[in-house]
Structure formats: structure tokens, C-alpha cells
CSV table of C-alpha atoms in Angstrom, one decimal:
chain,number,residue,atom,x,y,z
Q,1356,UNK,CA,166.0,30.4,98.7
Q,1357,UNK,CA,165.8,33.8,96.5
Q,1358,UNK,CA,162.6,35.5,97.0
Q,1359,UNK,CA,161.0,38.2,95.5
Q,1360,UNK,CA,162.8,41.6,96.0
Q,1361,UNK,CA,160.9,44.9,96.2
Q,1362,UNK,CA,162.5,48.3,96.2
Q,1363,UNK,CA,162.6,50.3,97.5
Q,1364,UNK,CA,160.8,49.6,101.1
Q,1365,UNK,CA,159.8,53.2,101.9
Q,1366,UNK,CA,159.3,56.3,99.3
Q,1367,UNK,CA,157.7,59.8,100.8
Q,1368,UNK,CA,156.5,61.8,98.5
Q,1369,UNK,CA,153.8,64.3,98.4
Q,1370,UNK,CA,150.5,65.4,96.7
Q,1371,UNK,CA,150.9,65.8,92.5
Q,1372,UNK,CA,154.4,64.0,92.7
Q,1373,UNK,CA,155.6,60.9,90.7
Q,1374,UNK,CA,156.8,57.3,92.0
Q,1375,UNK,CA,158.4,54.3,90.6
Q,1376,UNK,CA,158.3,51.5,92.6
Q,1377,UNK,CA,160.3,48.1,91.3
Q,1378,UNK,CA,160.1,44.0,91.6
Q,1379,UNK,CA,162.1,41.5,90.8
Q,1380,UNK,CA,160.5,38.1,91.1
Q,1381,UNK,CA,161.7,34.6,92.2
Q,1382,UNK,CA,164.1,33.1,89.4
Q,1383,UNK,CA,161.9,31.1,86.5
Q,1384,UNK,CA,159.1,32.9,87.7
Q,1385,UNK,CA,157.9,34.9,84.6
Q,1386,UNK,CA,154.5,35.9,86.0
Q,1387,UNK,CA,154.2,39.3,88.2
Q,1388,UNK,CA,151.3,40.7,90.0
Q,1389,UNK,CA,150.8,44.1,92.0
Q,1390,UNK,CA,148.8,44.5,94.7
Q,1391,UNK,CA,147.9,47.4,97.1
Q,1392,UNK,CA,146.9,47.1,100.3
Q,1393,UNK,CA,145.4,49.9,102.6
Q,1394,UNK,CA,145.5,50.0,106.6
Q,1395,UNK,CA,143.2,46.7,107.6
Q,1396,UNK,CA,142.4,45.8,104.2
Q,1397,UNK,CA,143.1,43.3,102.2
Q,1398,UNK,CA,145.5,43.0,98.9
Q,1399,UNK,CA,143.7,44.7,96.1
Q,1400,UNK,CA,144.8,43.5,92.9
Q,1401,UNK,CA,146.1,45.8,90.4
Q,1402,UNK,CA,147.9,44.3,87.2
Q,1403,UNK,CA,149.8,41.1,86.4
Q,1404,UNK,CA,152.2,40.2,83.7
Q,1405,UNK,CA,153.1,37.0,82.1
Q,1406,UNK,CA,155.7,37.0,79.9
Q,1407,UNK,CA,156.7,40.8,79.3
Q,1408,UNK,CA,152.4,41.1,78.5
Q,1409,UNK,CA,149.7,42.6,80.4
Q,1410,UNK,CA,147.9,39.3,81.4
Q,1411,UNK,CA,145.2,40.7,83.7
Q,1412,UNK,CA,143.6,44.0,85.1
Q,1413,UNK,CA,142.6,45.0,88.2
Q,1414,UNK,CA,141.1,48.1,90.3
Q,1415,UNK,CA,144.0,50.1,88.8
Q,1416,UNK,CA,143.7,53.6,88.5
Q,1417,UNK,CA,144.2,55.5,85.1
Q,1418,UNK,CA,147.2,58.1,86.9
Q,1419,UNK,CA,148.8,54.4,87.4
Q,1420,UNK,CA,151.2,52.1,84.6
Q,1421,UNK,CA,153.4,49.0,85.0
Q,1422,UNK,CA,155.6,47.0,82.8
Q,1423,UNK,CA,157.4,44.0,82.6
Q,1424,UNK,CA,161.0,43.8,81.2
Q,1425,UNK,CA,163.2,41.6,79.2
Q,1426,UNK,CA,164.5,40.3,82.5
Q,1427,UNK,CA,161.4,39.9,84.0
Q,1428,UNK,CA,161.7,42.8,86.5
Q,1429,UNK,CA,158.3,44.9,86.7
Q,1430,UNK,CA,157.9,48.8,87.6
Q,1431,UNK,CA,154.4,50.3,89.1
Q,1432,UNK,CA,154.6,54.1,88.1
Q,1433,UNK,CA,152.0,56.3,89.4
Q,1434,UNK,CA,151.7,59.4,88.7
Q,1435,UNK,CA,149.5,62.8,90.0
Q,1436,UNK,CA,149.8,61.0,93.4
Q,1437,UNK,CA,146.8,61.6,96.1
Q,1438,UNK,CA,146.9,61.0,99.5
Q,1439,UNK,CA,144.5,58.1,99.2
Q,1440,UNK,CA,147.5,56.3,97.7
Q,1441,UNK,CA,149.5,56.0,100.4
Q,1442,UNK,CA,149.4,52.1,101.4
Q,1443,UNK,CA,151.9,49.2,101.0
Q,1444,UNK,CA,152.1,47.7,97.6
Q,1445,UNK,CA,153.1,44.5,97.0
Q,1446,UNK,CA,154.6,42.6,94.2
Q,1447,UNK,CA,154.2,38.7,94.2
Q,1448,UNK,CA,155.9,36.5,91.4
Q,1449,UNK,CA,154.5,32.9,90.3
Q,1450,UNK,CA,155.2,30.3,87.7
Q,1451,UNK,CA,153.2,29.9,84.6
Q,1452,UNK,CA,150.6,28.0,87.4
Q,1453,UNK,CA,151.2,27.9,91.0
Q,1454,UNK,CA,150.9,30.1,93.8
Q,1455,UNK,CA,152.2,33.2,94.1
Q,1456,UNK,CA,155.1,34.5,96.0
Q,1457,UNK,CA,155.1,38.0,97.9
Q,1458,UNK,CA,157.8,40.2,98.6
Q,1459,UNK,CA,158.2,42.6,101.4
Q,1460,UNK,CA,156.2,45.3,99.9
Q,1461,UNK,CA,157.3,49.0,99.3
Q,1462,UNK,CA,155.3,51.6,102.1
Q,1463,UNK,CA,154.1,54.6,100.2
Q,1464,UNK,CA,153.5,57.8,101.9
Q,1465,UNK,CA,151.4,60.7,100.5
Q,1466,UNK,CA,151.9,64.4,101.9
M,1434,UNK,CA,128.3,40.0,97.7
M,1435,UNK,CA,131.7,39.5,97.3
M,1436,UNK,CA,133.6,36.5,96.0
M,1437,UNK,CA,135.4,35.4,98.4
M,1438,UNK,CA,133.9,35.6,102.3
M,1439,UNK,CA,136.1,35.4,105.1
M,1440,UNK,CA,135.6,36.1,109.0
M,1441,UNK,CA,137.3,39.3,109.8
M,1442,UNK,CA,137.6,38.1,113.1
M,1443,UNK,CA,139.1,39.2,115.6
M,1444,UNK,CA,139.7,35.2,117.1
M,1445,UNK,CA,141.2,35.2,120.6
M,1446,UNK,CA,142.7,31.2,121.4
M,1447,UNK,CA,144.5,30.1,124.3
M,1448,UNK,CA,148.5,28.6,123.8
M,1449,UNK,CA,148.2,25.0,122.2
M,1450,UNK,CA,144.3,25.2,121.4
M,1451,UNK,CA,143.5,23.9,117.6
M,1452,UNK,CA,142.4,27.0,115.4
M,1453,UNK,CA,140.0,26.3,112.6
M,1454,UNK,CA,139.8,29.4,110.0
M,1455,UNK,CA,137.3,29.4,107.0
M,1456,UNK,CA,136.2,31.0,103.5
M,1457,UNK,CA,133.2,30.1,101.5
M,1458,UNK,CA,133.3,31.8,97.7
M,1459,UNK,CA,130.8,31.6,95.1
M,1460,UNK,CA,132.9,30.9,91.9
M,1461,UNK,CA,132.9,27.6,91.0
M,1462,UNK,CA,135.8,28.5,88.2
M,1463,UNK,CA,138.4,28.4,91.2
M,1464,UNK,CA,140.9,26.0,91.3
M,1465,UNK,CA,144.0,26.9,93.4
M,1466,UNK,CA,143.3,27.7,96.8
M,1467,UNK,CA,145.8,29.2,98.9
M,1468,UNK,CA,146.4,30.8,102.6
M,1469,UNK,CA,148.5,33.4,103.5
M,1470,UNK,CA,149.8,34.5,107.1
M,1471,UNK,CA,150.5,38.2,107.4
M,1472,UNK,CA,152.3,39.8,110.1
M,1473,UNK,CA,151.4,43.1,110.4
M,1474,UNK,CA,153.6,45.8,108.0
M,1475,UNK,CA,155.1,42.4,106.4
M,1476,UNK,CA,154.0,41.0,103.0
M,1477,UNK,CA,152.0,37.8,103.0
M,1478,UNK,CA,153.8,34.7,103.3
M,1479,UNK,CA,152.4,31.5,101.6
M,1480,UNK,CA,151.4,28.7,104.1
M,1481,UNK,CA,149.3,25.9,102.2
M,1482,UNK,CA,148.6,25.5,98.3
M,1483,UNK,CA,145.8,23.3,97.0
M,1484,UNK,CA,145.0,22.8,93.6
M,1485,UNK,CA,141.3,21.0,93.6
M,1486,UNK,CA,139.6,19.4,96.4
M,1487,UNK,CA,140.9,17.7,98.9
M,1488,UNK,CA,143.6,17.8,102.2
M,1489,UNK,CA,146.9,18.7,102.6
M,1490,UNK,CA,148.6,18.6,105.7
M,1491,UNK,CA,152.6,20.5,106.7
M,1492,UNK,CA,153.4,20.0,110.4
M,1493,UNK,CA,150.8,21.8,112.5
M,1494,UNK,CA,148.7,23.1,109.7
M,1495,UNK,CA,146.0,21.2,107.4
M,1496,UNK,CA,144.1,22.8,104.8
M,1497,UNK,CA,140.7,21.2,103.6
M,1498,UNK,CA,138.8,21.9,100.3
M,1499,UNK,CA,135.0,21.2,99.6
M,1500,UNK,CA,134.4,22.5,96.0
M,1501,UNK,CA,131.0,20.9,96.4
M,1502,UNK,CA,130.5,23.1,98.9
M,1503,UNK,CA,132.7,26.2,98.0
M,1504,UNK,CA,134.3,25.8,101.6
M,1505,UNK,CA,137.6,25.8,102.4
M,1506,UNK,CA,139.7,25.5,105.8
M,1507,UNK,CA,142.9,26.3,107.7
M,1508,UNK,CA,143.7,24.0,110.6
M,1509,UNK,CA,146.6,25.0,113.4
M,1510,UNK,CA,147.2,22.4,115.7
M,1511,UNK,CA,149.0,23.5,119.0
M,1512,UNK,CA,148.3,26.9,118.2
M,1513,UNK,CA,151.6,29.5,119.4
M,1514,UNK,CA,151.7,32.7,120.5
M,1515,UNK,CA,154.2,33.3,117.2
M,1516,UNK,CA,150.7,32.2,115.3
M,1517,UNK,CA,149.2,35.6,115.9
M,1518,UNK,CA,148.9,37.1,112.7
M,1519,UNK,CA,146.1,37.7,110.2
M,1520,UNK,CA,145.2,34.5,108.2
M,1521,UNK,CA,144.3,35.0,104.4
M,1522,UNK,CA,142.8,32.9,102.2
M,1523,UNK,CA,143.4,33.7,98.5
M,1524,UNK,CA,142.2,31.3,95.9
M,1525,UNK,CA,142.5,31.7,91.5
M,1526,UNK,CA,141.2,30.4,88.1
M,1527,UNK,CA,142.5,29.5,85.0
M,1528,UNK,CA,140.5,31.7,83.1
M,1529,UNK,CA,143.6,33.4,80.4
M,1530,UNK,CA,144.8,35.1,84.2
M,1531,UNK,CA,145.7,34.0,86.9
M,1532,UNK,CA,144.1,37.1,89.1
M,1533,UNK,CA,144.1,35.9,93.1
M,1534,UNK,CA,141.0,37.4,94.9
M,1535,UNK,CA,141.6,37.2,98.5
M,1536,UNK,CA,139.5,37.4,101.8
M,1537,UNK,CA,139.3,40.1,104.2
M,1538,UNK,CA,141.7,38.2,106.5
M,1539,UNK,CA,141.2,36.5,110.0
M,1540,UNK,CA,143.0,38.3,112.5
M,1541,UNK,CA,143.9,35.6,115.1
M,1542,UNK,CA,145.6,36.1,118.6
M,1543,UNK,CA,147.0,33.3,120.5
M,1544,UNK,CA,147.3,34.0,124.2
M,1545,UNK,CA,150.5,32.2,126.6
């Protein structure tokens, strides 16, 4: 069964620098949620989407955007990055209502 | 306090011992209840998905809802050593998002 693809899986970057990290959720899933998870913490929410809209907020920071596009695929862009971003970030896809779906996540690192 | 409670653990079990994980939460508004297994580095992987009260049982694992009691339960029967893994609960509400809140995670260890 498809599940939800992140890419990519690693990105370096360092201190003031821009990333653009991408999802692609389950087929007929048109809701998509980014989390961030830090070293023995658990998934913080961050946004979701439902249908190409911003459907909920979380503890995302103001240097940080996301969208949803046409074809349902979501970018996190964060920009003026710290070194308290680096953590894995995780996208999950659901259904209108159901559970959601993770995908593999994307490791940040922050120099 | 926050709004969903979970052991951190960590929970140390001997090979084919039953593991009982739990997470009390104090929002009534919940309705989907969910638990995740995480190996480390890896992205959660849904195990159980409840919608209400109730049981659900899939092979070795049983999940148990008490909204009367804001309680729920993960049950692993015949626990393996390919259990080990950090046990999430997440549960949401229907309240114009769906945003999950999770718990801390259970870090559990099953021993050969």
C-alpha cells in the first residue's frame, strides 16, 4: 500500500540558511499535518491542511510557513534557521476523519 | 498539566510477558484515540484506532477506551523482543481540526 512519502530524508544546513522540506500523502487523503520532533520528545504539532487551507495551528514558529497544493502535496519552509531546529519532522496524511498516517520523516541538521 | 499524560517509562518485560501501556487525558472533547509504535529514528507507525469507547482487538494487541474515565490502554500479548520500541498514544477532536496531541511515549524493552 502507498504511504506517505517525505523528502528529502536528510538536509544539513547551517545557522541563518533556508529549508524546504516536502510531503506527499497517502492517495484520497486530502488532510496533511507537520510535526517536529526533538531527541526523546514527542511529536509537536505544527500546522495541518485540509483541502489546500490552513485547518489548524500549532507551536509553529513565525521564521516557519507551509502550504498545501493543488495536488495535495505540502512544503514546511523555514527560514533564518537556529540550531534549536534541528530535529526530525514528520508529515502524516489522513482522510477527512481517521487516523493519521506518518511518513519516514526528514532529519534536519543545524550548523 | 498537560492534556494528554503518559508514563515515560522506561518498562523492562521479559520474552512472552503481557504489556499493559496507559494514558489518562483531561478533554472530554476527544474522540479518536490512537497508538503509535516508534522505533527509534523511524516515523510513528499506527497500531490501533478507536473512535469512542470501547475494545478493539488485532492479533496480539487490544486497545481499551474508558471515556468515563479518560483512560485508555494498549495490551501486547506474548510480548517480543521486535516489540521494543516507544509506545505512543495520540488521541483528536472534532472541533473544525483535527490537531492530534500525543503522549510523551512509553519506552518499552522486551528482554529474550
Amino acid at each position: 500500500a502507498a504511504g506517505v512519502i517525505q523528502s528529502p530524508r536528510h538536509l544539513i544546513k547551517e545557522k541563518r540558511e533556508t529549508a524546504t522540506l516536502k510531503c506527499y500523502p497517502i492517495p484520497r487523503h486530502d488532510t496533511v499535518y507537520w510535526y517536529q520532533q526533538g531527541p526523546g520528545q514527542d511529536p509537536q504539532f505544527l500546522i495541518s491542511f485540509y483541502e489546500k487551507m490552513q485547518s489548524d495551528k500549532g507551536s509553529i514558529p513565525d521564521r516557519f510557513s507551509a502550504q498545501q497544493f493543488s495536488d495535495y502535496h505540502s512544503e514546511l519552509n523555514m527560514s533564518s534557521l537556529e540550531l534549536g531546529d534541528s530535529a526530525l519532522y514528520f508529515c502524516a496524511s489522513s482522510p477527512p476523519v481517521g487516523e493519521q498516517y506518518f511518513g519516514p520523516g526528514t532529519r534536519l541538521t543545524v550548523t | 498539566q498537560k492534556e494528554v499524560e503518559q508514563d515515560p517509562g522506561p518498562l523492562s518485560v521479559p520474552e512472552g510477558a503481557i504489556v499493559s501501556l496507559n494514558c489518562t487525558y483531561s478533554n472530554s472533547a476527544f474522540q479518536y484515540f490512537m497508538w503509535y509504535r516508534q522505533y527509534s529514528r523511524k516515523g510513528p507507525e499506527l497500531l490501533m484506532y478507536t473512535y469512542s469507547s470501547g475494545n478493539k482487538e488485532d492479533g496480539r494487541f487490544t486497545a481499551q477506551v474508558d471515556k468515563s474515565s479518560k483512560y485508555i490502554s494498549l495490551f501486547i500479548r506474548d510480548s517480543q523482543p521486535s516489540d521494543s520500541a516507544t509506545y505512543l498514544c495520540a488521541m483528536s477532536a472534532n472541533t473544525g481540526g483535527f490537531k492530534t496531541i500525543f503522549g510523551a511515549g512509553t519506552r518499552l524493552f522486551v528482554k529474550a
